[in-house]
Structures are given as structure tokens and as C-alpha cells.
Amino acid sequence: MTQRFNINKPRVFAAAVFLSLCSLAQAEVAVIVNPKSSLGTLTPDQAASLFLGKSVTLPSGSAVALTDLPDSSAVREQFYSKAAGKTSAQVKAAWSRLTFSGKATPPKELASAADVKKYVAANVDAIGYIEKAAVDGSVKVVLTVE
């Protein structure tokens, strides 16, 4: 007589989703610039200032072209949470105020990390953020956020 083991598929699926979320929660986010950029490093405060529209230039004084991931991106949520201490809703509200008042233009939202990396690699004044595991020689890391 052969016994069959009944694997509870919903539990297996839930465990897989949980493990995926745990690994994503622990992923490092890299703030990236073009390799030709003169920027050496950024502090989390400097990154927050740029990505929240409080500063429109790099510490060197040069103009900056910010890129952002979509609202639905877990990497975006992690970046703003860790670097700026803000939720997506708070970031969106801050940019709405700045845009309405004419004080700043929000970052260019790109569809994926690959698009952000491609844009930054092609534009010397660009800055963005992606998962650190996606970094290659086409961009330079100036800050890592855990």
C-alpha cells in the first residue's frame, strides 16, 4: 500500500510569497549616477533632499536630472522609507505641493529599474536608485541604503 503525501498548495504558495517578501525587504538599494559624474558619494540626508525636492543641485552645484521608479515599486517604497523616512503617500503629497507652487519638478518616473539604469548611464547629470544587485559597470553607486 502506497501512501500519498498531500501537500497543501495554498500553504506552500503563502510560504513562497513570504520568503520572497523577506528577501526583498532585506535588499539593498543603490543610488546611482553616470560614471562620468563628478559626484563621489551622497549621504542619506543629501539623497532625501534631492528626491524630496528640497535641493535641485548636486552638492557640487551642478544641476541634476532625477529619476524615480513607479509608485507600485517595492524598491521605491524601501528607498523613500530608509533614505527619507517617508511613505509613498507622503512623498507624493510633498511633490504635489512643490509642483503646484512651481518650486520644483518631480523626478522623471520610469517604468523599471532597467529603464532607470539605462537613463542614468546615458545622462551625465542623471541620478536614480535601483536594487544594488542590478548595478553593473554602466553606472556608479554613490549611496547604498539598507
PDB file of C-alpha atoms in Angstrom:
ATOM      1  CA  MET A   1       0.000   0.000   0.000  1.00  0.00           C
ATOM      2  CA  THR A   2       1.446   3.314  -1.091  1.00  0.00           C
ATOM      3  CA  GLN A   3       0.817   6.437   0.929  1.00  0.00           C
ATOM      4  CA  ARG A   4       0.479   9.773  -0.748  1.00  0.00           C
ATOM      5  CA  PHE A   5       1.539  12.950   0.914  1.00  0.00           C
ATOM      6  CA  ASN A   6      -0.951  15.717   0.375  1.00  0.00           C
ATOM      7  CA  ILE A   7       0.934  18.947   0.074  1.00  0.00           C
ATOM      8  CA  ASN A   8      -1.252  21.857   0.927  1.00  0.00           C
ATOM      9  CA  LYS A   9      -0.698  24.079  -2.114  1.00  0.00           C
ATOM     10  CA  PRO A  10      -2.037  27.300  -0.548  1.00  0.00           C
ATOM     11  CA  ARG A  11       0.404  26.951   2.347  1.00  0.00           C
ATOM     12  CA  VAL A  12       3.316  26.301   0.019  1.00  0.00           C
ATOM     13  CA  PHE A  13       2.352  29.338  -2.070  1.00  0.00           C
ATOM     14  CA  ALA A  14       1.978  31.529   1.033  1.00  0.00           C
ATOM     15  CA  ALA A  15       5.384  30.415   2.296  1.00  0.00           C
ATOM     16  CA  ALA A  16       6.987  31.195  -1.065  1.00  0.00           C
ATOM     17  CA  VAL A  17       5.420  34.667  -1.125  1.00  0.00           C
ATOM     18  CA  PHE A  18       6.541  35.312   2.461  1.00  0.00           C
ATOM     19  CA  LEU A  19      10.123  34.288   1.698  1.00  0.00           C
ATOM     20  CA  SER A  20      10.156  36.476  -1.417  1.00  0.00           C
ATOM     21  CA  LEU A  21       8.943  39.463   0.577  1.00  0.00           C
ATOM     22  CA  CYS A  22      11.520  38.838   3.279  1.00  0.00           C
ATOM     23  CA  SER A  23      14.345  38.790   0.756  1.00  0.00           C
ATOM     24  CA  LEU A  24      13.016  41.953  -0.886  1.00  0.00           C
ATOM     25  CA  ALA A  25      12.761  43.679   2.484  1.00  0.00           C
ATOM     26  CA  GLN A  26      16.430  42.948   3.034  1.00  0.00           C
ATOM     27  CA  ALA A  27      17.562  44.030  -0.432  1.00  0.00           C
ATOM     28  CA  GLU A  28      19.964  46.937  -0.631  1.00  0.00           C
ATOM     29  CA  VAL A  29      19.050  49.953  -2.715  1.00  0.00           C
ATOM     30  CA  ALA A  30      21.813  51.773  -4.574  1.00  0.00           C
ATOM     31  CA  VAL A  31      21.636  55.436  -5.532  1.00  0.00           C
ATOM     32  CA  ILE A  32      23.334  55.616  -8.918  1.00  0.00           C
ATOM     33  CA  VAL A  33      24.847  58.242 -11.193  1.00  0.00           C
ATOM     34  CA  ASN A  34      26.563  58.250 -14.556  1.00  0.00           C
ATOM     35  CA  PRO A  35      30.173  57.004 -14.316  1.00  0.00           C
ATOM     36  CA  LYS A  36      31.350  60.361 -15.730  1.00  0.00           C
ATOM     37  CA  SER A  37      29.646  62.274 -12.912  1.00  0.00           C
ATOM     38  CA  SER A  38      31.978  64.170 -10.609  1.00  0.00           C
ATOM     39  CA  LEU A  39      29.844  63.143  -7.635  1.00  0.00           C
ATOM     40  CA  GLY A  40      31.768  60.849  -5.308  1.00  0.00           C
ATOM     41  CA  THR A  41      29.262  59.990  -2.598  1.00  0.00           C
ATOM     42  CA  LEU A  42      25.955  61.145  -1.165  1.00  0.00           C
ATOM     43  CA  THR A  43      24.723  60.999   2.395  1.00  0.00           C
ATOM     44  CA  PRO A  44      21.186  59.764   3.065  1.00  0.00           C
ATOM     45  CA  ASP A  45      20.256  63.351   4.006  1.00  0.00           C
ATOM     46  CA  GLN A  46      21.576  64.683   0.689  1.00  0.00           C
ATOM     47  CA  ALA A  47      19.699  61.981  -1.235  1.00  0.00           C
ATOM     48  CA  ALA A  48      16.492  62.754   0.671  1.00  0.00           C
ATOM     49  CA  SER A  49      16.933  66.475  -0.018  1.00  0.00           C
ATOM     50  CA  LEU A  50      17.270  65.818  -3.751  1.00  0.00           C
ATOM     51  CA  PHE A  51      14.472  63.264  -4.075  1.00  0.00           C
ATOM     52  CA  LEU A  52      12.057  65.331  -1.961  1.00  0.00           C
ATOM     53  CA  GLY A  53      12.662  68.499  -3.991  1.00  0.00           C
ATOM     54  CA  LYS A  54      14.406  70.445  -1.223  1.00  0.00           C
ATOM     55  CA  SER A  55      17.515  70.753  -3.381  1.00  0.00           C
ATOM     56  CA  VAL A  56      17.734  70.940  -7.170  1.00  0.00           C
ATOM     57  CA  THR A  57      21.504  70.666  -7.476  1.00  0.00           C
ATOM     58  CA  LEU A  58      24.114  68.138  -6.500  1.00  0.00           C
ATOM     59  CA  PRO A  59      26.499  69.002  -3.645  1.00  0.00           C
ATOM     60  CA  SER A  60      28.988  70.090  -6.344  1.00  0.00           C
ATOM     61  CA  GLY A  61      26.472  72.690  -7.532  1.00  0.00           C
ATOM     62  CA  SER A  62      25.669  71.059 -10.864  1.00  0.00           C
ATOM     63  CA  ALA A  63      22.086  70.550 -11.999  1.00  0.00           C
ATOM     64  CA  VAL A  64      20.506  67.157 -11.501  1.00  0.00           C
ATOM     65  CA  ALA A  65      18.039  65.072 -13.523  1.00  0.00           C
ATOM     66  CA  LEU A  66      16.212  62.860 -11.024  1.00  0.00           C
ATOM     67  CA  THR A  67      14.627  59.537 -11.967  1.00  0.00           C
ATOM     68  CA  ASP A  68      12.093  57.618  -9.945  1.00  0.00           C
ATOM     69  CA  LEU A  69      10.566  54.152 -10.038  1.00  0.00           C
ATOM     70  CA  PRO A  70       6.763  53.758 -10.247  1.00  0.00           C
ATOM     71  CA  ASP A  71       4.578  54.161  -7.133  1.00  0.00           C
ATOM     72  CA  SER A  72       3.910  50.425  -7.172  1.00  0.00           C
ATOM     73  CA  SER A  73       7.611  49.551  -6.860  1.00  0.00           C
ATOM     74  CA  ALA A  74       8.712  47.932  -3.597  1.00  0.00           C
ATOM     75  CA  VAL A  75      12.227  49.317  -4.202  1.00  0.00           C
ATOM     76  CA  ARG A  76      10.774  52.843  -4.369  1.00  0.00           C
ATOM     77  CA  GLU A  77       8.939  52.307  -1.080  1.00  0.00           C
ATOM     78  CA  GLN A  78      12.102  50.978   0.545  1.00  0.00           C
ATOM     79  CA  PHE A  79      14.237  53.829  -0.801  1.00  0.00           C
ATOM     80  CA  TYR A  80      11.972  56.603   0.471  1.00  0.00           C
ATOM     81  CA  SER A  81      11.365  54.822   3.761  1.00  0.00           C
ATOM     82  CA  LYS A  82      15.051  54.245   4.526  1.00  0.00           C
ATOM     83  CA  ALA A  83      16.661  57.329   2.956  1.00  0.00           C
ATOM     84  CA  ALA A  84      13.995  59.930   3.718  1.00  0.00           C
ATOM     85  CA  GLY A  85      11.813  58.381   6.414  1.00  0.00           C
ATOM     86  CA  LYS A  86       8.724  58.947   4.229  1.00  0.00           C
ATOM     87  CA  THR A  87       5.946  56.775   2.849  1.00  0.00           C
ATOM     88  CA  SER A  88       4.919  56.880  -0.807  1.00  0.00           C
ATOM     89  CA  ALA A  89       1.851  58.921   0.137  1.00  0.00           C
ATOM     90  CA  GLN A  90       3.995  61.492   1.969  1.00  0.00           C
ATOM     91  CA  VAL A  91       6.395  61.733  -0.975  1.00  0.00           C
ATOM     92  CA  LYS A  92       3.512  62.174  -3.418  1.00  0.00           C
ATOM     93  CA  ALA A  93       1.977  64.903  -1.216  1.00  0.00           C
ATOM     94  CA  ALA A  94       5.298  66.743  -0.936  1.00  0.00           C
ATOM     95  CA  TRP A  95       5.787  66.702  -4.714  1.00  0.00           C
ATOM     96  CA  SER A  96       2.199  67.825  -5.297  1.00  0.00           C
ATOM     97  CA  ARG A  97       2.808  70.902  -3.137  1.00  0.00           C
ATOM     98  CA  LEU A  98       6.114  71.700  -4.846  1.00  0.00           C
ATOM     99  CA  THR A  99       4.694  71.209  -8.331  1.00  0.00           C
ATOM    100  CA  PHE A 100       1.593  73.280  -7.603  1.00  0.00           C
ATOM    101  CA  SER A 101       3.690  76.133  -6.193  1.00  0.00           C
ATOM    102  CA  GLY A 102       6.060  75.981  -9.178  1.00  0.00           C
ATOM    103  CA  LYS A 103       9.093  75.463  -6.933  1.00  0.00           C
ATOM    104  CA  ALA A 104      10.235  72.158  -8.393  1.00  0.00           C
ATOM    105  CA  THR A 105       9.591  69.465 -10.973  1.00  0.00           C
ATOM    106  CA  PRO A 106       9.196  65.876  -9.736  1.00  0.00           C
ATOM    107  CA  PRO A 107      11.640  63.165 -10.776  1.00  0.00           C
ATOM    108  CA  LYS A 108      11.101  61.561 -14.163  1.00  0.00           C
ATOM    109  CA  GLU A 109       9.199  58.347 -13.443  1.00  0.00           C
ATOM    110  CA  LEU A 110      10.497  55.392 -15.416  1.00  0.00           C
ATOM    111  CA  ALA A 111       8.799  52.006 -15.734  1.00  0.00           C
ATOM    112  CA  SER A 112      11.546  49.741 -14.380  1.00  0.00           C
ATOM    113  CA  ALA A 113      14.954  49.546 -12.745  1.00  0.00           C
ATOM    114  CA  ALA A 114      16.412  48.634 -16.130  1.00  0.00           C
ATOM    115  CA  ASP A 115      14.984  51.857 -17.576  1.00  0.00           C
ATOM    116  CA  VAL A 116      16.410  53.890 -14.673  1.00  0.00           C
ATOM    117  CA  LYS A 117      19.842  52.336 -15.142  1.00  0.00           C
ATOM    118  CA  LYS A 118      19.740  52.927 -18.915  1.00  0.00           C
ATOM    119  CA  TYR A 119      18.668  56.577 -18.451  1.00  0.00           C
ATOM    120  CA  VAL A 120      21.356  57.268 -15.831  1.00  0.00           C
ATOM    121  CA  ALA A 121      24.024  55.569 -17.963  1.00  0.00           C
ATOM    122  CA  ALA A 122      23.110  57.817 -20.911  1.00  0.00           C
ATOM    123  CA  ASN A 123      22.852  61.135 -18.993  1.00  0.00           C
ATOM    124  CA  VAL A 124      25.778  62.591 -17.074  1.00  0.00           C
ATOM    125  CA  ASP A 125      23.515  64.739 -14.850  1.00  0.00           C
ATOM    126  CA  ALA A 126      21.086  61.913 -14.005  1.00  0.00           C
ATOM    127  CA  ILE A 127      20.649  60.273 -10.644  1.00  0.00           C
ATOM    128  CA  GLY A 128      18.364  57.409  -9.693  1.00  0.00           C
ATOM    129  CA  TYR A 129      18.088  54.381  -7.478  1.00  0.00           C
ATOM    130  CA  ILE A 130      17.795  50.662  -8.176  1.00  0.00           C
ATOM    131  CA  GLU A 131      18.287  47.423  -6.313  1.00  0.00           C
ATOM    132  CA  LYS A 132      22.017  47.050  -5.660  1.00  0.00           C
ATOM    133  CA  ALA A 133      22.030  43.586  -7.240  1.00  0.00           C
ATOM    134  CA  ALA A 134      21.155  45.217 -10.596  1.00  0.00           C
ATOM    135  CA  VAL A 135      24.195  47.543 -10.609  1.00  0.00           C
ATOM    136  CA  ASP A 136      26.786  46.999 -13.316  1.00  0.00           C
ATOM    137  CA  GLY A 137      29.637  48.963 -14.891  1.00  0.00           C
ATOM    138  CA  SER A 138      27.279  51.272 -16.788  1.00  0.00           C
ATOM    139  CA  VAL A 139      26.529  53.261 -13.590  1.00  0.00           C
ATOM    140  CA  LYS A 140      28.328  54.388 -10.431  1.00  0.00           C
ATOM    141  CA  VAL A 141      26.990  53.850  -6.885  1.00  0.00           C
ATOM    142  CA  VAL A 142      27.111  56.959  -4.669  1.00  0.00           C
ATOM    143  CA  LEU A 143      24.998  55.692  -1.749  1.00  0.00           C
ATOM    144  CA  THR A 144      23.743  52.330  -0.546  1.00  0.00           C
ATOM    145  CA  VAL A 145      20.586  52.195   1.558  1.00  0.00           C
ATOM    146  CA  GLU A 146      19.789  49.056   3.538  1.00  0.00           C
TER     147      GLU A 146
END
